XYZ file of C-alpha atoms in Angstrom:
388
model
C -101.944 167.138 -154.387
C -99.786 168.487 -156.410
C -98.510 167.307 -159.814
C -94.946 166.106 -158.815
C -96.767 164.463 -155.982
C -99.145 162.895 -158.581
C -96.108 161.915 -160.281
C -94.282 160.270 -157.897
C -97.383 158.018 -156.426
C -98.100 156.935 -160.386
C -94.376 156.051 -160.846
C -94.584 153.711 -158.268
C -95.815 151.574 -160.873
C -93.283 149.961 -162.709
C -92.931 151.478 -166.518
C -92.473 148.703 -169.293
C -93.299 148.916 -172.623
C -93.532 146.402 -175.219
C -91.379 146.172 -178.795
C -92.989 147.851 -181.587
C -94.790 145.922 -184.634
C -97.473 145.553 -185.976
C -100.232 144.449 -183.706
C -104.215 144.175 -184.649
C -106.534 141.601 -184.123
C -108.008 140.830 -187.740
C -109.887 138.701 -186.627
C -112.461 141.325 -184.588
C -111.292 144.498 -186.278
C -110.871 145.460 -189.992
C -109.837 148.961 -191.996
C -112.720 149.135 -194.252
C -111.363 152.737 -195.288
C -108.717 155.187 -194.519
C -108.381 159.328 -195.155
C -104.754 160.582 -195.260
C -105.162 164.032 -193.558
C -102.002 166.352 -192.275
C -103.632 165.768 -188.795
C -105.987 164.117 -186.685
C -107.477 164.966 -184.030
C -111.067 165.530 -182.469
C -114.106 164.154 -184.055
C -117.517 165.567 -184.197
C -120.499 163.763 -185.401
C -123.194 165.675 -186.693
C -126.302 163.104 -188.262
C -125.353 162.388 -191.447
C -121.763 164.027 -191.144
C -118.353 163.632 -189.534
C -115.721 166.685 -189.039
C -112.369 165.601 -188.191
C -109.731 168.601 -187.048
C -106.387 168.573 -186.560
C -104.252 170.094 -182.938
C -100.999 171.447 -184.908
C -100.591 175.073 -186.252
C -99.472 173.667 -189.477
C -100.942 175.510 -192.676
C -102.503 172.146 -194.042
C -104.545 171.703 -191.079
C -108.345 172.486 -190.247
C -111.708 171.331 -190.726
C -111.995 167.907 -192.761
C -116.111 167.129 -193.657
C -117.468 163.739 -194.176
C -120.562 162.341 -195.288
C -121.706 159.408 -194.141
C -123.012 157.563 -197.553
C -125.359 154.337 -197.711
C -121.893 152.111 -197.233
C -119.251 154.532 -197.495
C -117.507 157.750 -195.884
C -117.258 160.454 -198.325
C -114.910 163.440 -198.022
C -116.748 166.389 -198.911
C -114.657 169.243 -198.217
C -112.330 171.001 -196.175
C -111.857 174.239 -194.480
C -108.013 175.068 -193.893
C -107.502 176.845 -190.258
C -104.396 177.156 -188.310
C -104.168 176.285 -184.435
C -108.053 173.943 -184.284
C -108.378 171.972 -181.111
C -112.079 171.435 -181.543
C -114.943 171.640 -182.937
C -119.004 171.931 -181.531
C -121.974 171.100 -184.518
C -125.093 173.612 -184.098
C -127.423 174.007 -186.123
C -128.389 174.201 -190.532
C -124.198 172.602 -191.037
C -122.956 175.459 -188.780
C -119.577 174.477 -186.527
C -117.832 176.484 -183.657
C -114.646 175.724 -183.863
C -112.313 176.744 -180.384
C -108.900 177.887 -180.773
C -106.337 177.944 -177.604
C -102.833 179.078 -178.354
C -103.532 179.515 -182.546
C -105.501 182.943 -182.466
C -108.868 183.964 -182.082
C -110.167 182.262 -185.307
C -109.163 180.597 -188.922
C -105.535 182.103 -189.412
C -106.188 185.425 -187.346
C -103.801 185.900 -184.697
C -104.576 186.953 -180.968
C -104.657 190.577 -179.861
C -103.263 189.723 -176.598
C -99.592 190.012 -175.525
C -98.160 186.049 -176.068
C -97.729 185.417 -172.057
C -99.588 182.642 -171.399
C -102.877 180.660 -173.588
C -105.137 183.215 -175.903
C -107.503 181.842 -178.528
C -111.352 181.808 -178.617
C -114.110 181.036 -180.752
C -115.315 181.688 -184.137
C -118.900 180.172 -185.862
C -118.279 179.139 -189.499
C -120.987 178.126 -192.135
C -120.388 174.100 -193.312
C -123.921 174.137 -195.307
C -121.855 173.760 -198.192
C -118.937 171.872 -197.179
C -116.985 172.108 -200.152
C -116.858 176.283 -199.553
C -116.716 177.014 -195.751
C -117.880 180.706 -194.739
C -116.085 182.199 -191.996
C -118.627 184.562 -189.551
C -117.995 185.966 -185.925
C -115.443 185.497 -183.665
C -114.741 185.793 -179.982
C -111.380 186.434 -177.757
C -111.347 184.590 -174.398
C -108.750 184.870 -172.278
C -106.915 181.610 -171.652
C -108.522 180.508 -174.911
C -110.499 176.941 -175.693
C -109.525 173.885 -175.201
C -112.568 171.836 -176.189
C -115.941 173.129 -176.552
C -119.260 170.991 -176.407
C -122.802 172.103 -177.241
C -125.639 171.795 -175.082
C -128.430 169.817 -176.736
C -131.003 171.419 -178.355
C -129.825 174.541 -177.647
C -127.651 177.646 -178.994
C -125.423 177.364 -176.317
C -121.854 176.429 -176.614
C -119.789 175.614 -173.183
C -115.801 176.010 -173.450
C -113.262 174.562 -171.427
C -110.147 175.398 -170.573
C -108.303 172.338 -170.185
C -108.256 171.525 -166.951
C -104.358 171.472 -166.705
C -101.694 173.648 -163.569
C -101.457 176.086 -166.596
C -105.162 177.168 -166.891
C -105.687 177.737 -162.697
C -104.141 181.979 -163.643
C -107.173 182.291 -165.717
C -109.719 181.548 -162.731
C -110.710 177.836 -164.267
C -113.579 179.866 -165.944
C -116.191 178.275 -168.382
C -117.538 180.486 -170.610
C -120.757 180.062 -171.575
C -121.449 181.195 -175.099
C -124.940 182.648 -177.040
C -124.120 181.635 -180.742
C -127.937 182.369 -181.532
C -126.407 184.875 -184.222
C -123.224 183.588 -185.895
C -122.057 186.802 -187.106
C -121.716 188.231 -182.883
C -121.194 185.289 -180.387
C -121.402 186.399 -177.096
C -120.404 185.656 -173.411
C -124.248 184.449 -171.682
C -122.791 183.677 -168.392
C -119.633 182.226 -166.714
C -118.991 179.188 -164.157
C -116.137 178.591 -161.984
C -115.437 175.039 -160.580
C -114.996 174.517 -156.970
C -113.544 171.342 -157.371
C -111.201 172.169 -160.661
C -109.526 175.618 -160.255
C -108.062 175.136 -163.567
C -111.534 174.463 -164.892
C -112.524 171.225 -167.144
C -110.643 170.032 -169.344
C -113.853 168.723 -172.068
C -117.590 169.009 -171.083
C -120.358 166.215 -171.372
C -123.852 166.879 -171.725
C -125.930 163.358 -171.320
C -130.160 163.274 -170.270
C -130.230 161.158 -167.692
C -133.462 160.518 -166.224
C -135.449 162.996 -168.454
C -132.743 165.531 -166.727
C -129.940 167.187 -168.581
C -126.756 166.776 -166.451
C -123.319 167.827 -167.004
C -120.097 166.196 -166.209
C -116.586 168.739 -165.642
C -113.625 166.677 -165.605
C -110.162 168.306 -164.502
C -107.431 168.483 -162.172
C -109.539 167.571 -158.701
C -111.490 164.855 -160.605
C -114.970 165.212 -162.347
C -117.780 167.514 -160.841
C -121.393 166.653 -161.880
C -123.842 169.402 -162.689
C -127.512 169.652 -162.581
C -128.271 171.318 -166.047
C -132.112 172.490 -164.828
C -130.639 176.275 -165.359
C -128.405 176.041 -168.532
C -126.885 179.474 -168.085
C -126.226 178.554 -163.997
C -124.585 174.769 -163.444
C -125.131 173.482 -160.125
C -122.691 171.007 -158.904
C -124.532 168.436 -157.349
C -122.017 164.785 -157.194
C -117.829 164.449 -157.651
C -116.097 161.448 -158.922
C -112.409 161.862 -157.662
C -110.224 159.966 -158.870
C -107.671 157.760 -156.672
C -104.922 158.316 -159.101
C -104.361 160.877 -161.607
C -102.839 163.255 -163.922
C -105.621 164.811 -165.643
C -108.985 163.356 -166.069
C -109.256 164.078 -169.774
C -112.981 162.786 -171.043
C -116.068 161.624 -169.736
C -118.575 158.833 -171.607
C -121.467 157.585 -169.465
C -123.541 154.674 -170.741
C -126.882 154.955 -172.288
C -128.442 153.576 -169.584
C -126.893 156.595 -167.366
C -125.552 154.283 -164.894
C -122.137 154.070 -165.422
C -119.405 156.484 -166.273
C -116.104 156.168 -167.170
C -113.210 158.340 -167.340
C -109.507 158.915 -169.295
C -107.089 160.166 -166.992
C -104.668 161.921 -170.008
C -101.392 161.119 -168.015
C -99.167 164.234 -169.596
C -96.327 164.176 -167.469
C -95.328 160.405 -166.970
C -96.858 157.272 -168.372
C -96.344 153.338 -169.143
C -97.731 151.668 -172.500
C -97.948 147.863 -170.834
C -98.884 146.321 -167.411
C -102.404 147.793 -166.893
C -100.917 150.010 -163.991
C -102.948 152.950 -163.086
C -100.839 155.583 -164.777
C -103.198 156.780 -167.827
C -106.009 154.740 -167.143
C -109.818 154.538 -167.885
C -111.683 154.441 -164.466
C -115.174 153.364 -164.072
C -117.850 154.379 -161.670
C -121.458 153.757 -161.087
C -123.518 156.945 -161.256
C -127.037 155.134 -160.659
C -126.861 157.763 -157.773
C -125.384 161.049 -159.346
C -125.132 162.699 -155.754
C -122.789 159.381 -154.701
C -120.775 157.705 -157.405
C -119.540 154.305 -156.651
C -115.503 153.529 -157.367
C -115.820 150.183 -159.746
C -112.455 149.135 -161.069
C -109.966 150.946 -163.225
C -108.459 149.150 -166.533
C -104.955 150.626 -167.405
C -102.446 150.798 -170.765
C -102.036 147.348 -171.936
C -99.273 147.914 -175.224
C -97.015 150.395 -177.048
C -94.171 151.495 -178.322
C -90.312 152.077 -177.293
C -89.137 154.231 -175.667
C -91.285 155.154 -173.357
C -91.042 157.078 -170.018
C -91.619 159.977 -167.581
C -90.382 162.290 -170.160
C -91.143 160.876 -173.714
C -93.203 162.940 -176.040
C -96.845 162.802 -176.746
C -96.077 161.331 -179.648
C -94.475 158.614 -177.130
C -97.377 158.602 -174.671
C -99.815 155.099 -174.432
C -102.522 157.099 -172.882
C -106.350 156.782 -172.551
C -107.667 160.306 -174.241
C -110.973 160.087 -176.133
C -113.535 157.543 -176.269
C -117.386 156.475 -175.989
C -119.337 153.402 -175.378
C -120.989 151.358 -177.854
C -124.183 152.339 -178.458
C -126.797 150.184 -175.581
C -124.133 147.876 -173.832
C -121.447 148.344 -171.910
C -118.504 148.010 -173.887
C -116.259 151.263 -174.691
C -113.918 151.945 -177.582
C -110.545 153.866 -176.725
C -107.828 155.669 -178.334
C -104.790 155.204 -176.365
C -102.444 157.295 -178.313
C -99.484 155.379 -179.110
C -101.321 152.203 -177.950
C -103.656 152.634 -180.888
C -107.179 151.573 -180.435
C -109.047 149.274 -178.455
C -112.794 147.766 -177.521
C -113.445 146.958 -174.071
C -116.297 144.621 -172.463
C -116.780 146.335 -169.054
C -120.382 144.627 -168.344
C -118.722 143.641 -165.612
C -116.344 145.666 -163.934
C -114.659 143.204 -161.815
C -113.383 141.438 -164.755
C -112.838 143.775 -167.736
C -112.482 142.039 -170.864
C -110.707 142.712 -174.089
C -112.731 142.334 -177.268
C -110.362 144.061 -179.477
C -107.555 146.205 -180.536
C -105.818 147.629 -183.436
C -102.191 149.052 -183.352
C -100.702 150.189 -186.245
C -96.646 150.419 -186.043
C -96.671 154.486 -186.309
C -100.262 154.903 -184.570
C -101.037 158.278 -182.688
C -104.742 157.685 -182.393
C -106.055 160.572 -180.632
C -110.136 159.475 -180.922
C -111.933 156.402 -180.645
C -115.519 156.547 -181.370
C -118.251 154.483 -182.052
C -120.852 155.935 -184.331
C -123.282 154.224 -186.340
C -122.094 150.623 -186.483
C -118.364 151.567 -187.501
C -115.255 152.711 -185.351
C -113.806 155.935 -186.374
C -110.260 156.279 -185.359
C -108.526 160.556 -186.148
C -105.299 159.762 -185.623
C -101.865 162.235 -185.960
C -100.173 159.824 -188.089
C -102.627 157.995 -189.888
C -105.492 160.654 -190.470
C -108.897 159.051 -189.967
C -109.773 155.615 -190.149
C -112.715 153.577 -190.213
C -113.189 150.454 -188.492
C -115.477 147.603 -188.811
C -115.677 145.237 -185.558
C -116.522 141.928 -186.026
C -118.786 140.019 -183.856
């Protein structure tokens, strides 16, 4: 199907959106602290650390590092670098960071003609966080969207992004040999069958004392066998019955469910719970044969909101995990802020919590270490407490 046809079935849902203010529930969730950065972004947790990075080009941006103190977050340095999207933590504080339209690395621009998506990758040295050394970088064509280790290894796997655009550069995954930081290197490549545009992030999760790998893009999210690390084999699909983009994957720890963020670009609502920019839930206890379970849509916002408002607009489910053993999830939702979702049973999907600041653009969620942190484009990063 293609995406004015995914358009038109998701605007069959009536789009409403809710007056602005501001809406949190103190009760459940509380700011314990709060970083003003120029942007906010991705977040990687690394142990004992936390990098935030920023999406815009603008010279402010880059790398922001974080220790994680006995009770507090401490901001420990910061490495400035045009045009981030992501970041991957190895190894001894060392980061790959993945550029897409912003140049091959920190502030160096691309060597290919401007026609399309160029970036790539480039390993820096965070050891000492408060003086960030800059080593080797790599050009891929189509450049990085996200990029996502796999465990235990010196592998890094990039992803396109999953979107129409990336389909003219083959939907390739390059699979990258960061063993020596000063020369990363193309180990191997893998095209999805079931996302010609490739994936648009990449989840590595041991299930069953089995690495597997989940590839979520424009036909839904294929599900590798990891046995080979240099040679995914797709062995399960979880397509989903409406979509934009299928943006992130977060399976439980239990490895039997997984849900998914459909990152609806092109049209969305921020109230309802309609389908369009949902989080969709399956039951993988069967990789090969995932089960449909329920889908839980956009529940507030801002106005205007539309077809054609701007990301900055959107109320859309983009990056989030579950909470550590159970079966609850927190989500950024954009524009619709933050929330914390009981989904223990996916019938009837509960609301624990949310937080909305007036101005929020949260663009990650995460649970890590009994605290929510929220990156957010406005706001910068945030740390939540929930409340019992």
């Amino acid at each position: 199907m293609g995406l004015s046809a995914r358009i038109m079935t998701l605007l069959a849902v009536l789009l409403v959106a809710v007056p602005a203010g501001a809406q949190t529930s103190a009760a459940s969730l509380e700011v314990v602290q709060k970083f003003q950065l120029p942007d906010g972004n991705e977040i990687e947790f690394d142990g004992g650390r936390v990098y935030v990075n920023g999406y815009a080009s603008s010279p402010n941006t880059g790398v922001h590092v974080f220790e994680l103190g006995k009770s507090k977050l401490r901001h420990t340095g910061d490495l400035l670098c045009q045009g981030i999207n992501d970041v991957a933590a190895m190894d001894r504080g060392f980061i790959a960071i993945g550029f897409q339209q912003g140049g091959v690395g920190c502030n160096k621009p691309s060597s290919l003609p401007v026609t399309g998506f160029s970036g790539g990758v480039q390993i820096a040295d965070m050891s000492d966080p408060a003086r960030g050394l800059l080593l080797g970088t790599i050009e891929l064509p189509g450049g990085v969207h996200t990029l996502t280790r796999l465990p235990g290894t010196d592998l890094v796997f990039t992803a396109l992004g999953g979107a129409d655009a990336y389909a003219a550069f083959q939907g390739l995954t390059h699979i990258l040999d960061v063993s020596d930081p000063d020369k990363p290197e193309i180990a191997a490549t893998y095209r999805s069958e079931l996302n010609p545009a490739g994936c648009h992030d990449i989840l590595f999760q041991e299930i069953d004392r089995k690495m597997i790998g989940f590839c979520p893009g424009l036909g839904g999210t294929e599900i590798w066998d990891m046995s080979d690390p240099l040679k995914p084999v797709a062995i399960g699909r979880m397509p989903l019955p409406a979509a934009q983009l299928p943006h992130r994957v977060a399976v439980s720890a239990d490895g039997k469910m997984a849900a998914i963020s459909d990152e609806a670009y092109a049209g969305h609502a921020c109230a309802g719970g309609g389908p369009i920019g949902a989080m969709w839930f399956y039951d993988i206890s069967d990789l090969a044969n995932p089960k449909f379970l329920n889908f839980y849509g956009p529940q507030r916002g801002m106005l205007p909101v539309g077809a054609v408002s701007g990301q900055s607009l959107s109320c859309t489910a983009h990056n989030f995990n579950f909470i550590g053993n159970t079966y609850s999830v927190v989500i950024a939702w954009i524009a619709g802020g933050t929330q914390v979702l009981d989904v223990s049973d996916p019938a009837a999907i509960k609301e624990v919590a949310f937080y909305r600041p007036d101005d929020a653009i949260a663009m990650s969620s995460y649970w890590y270490r009994g605290k929510i942190y929220v990156a957010d484009r406005n706001r910068g990063l945030e740390v939540l407490k929930l409340t019992p």
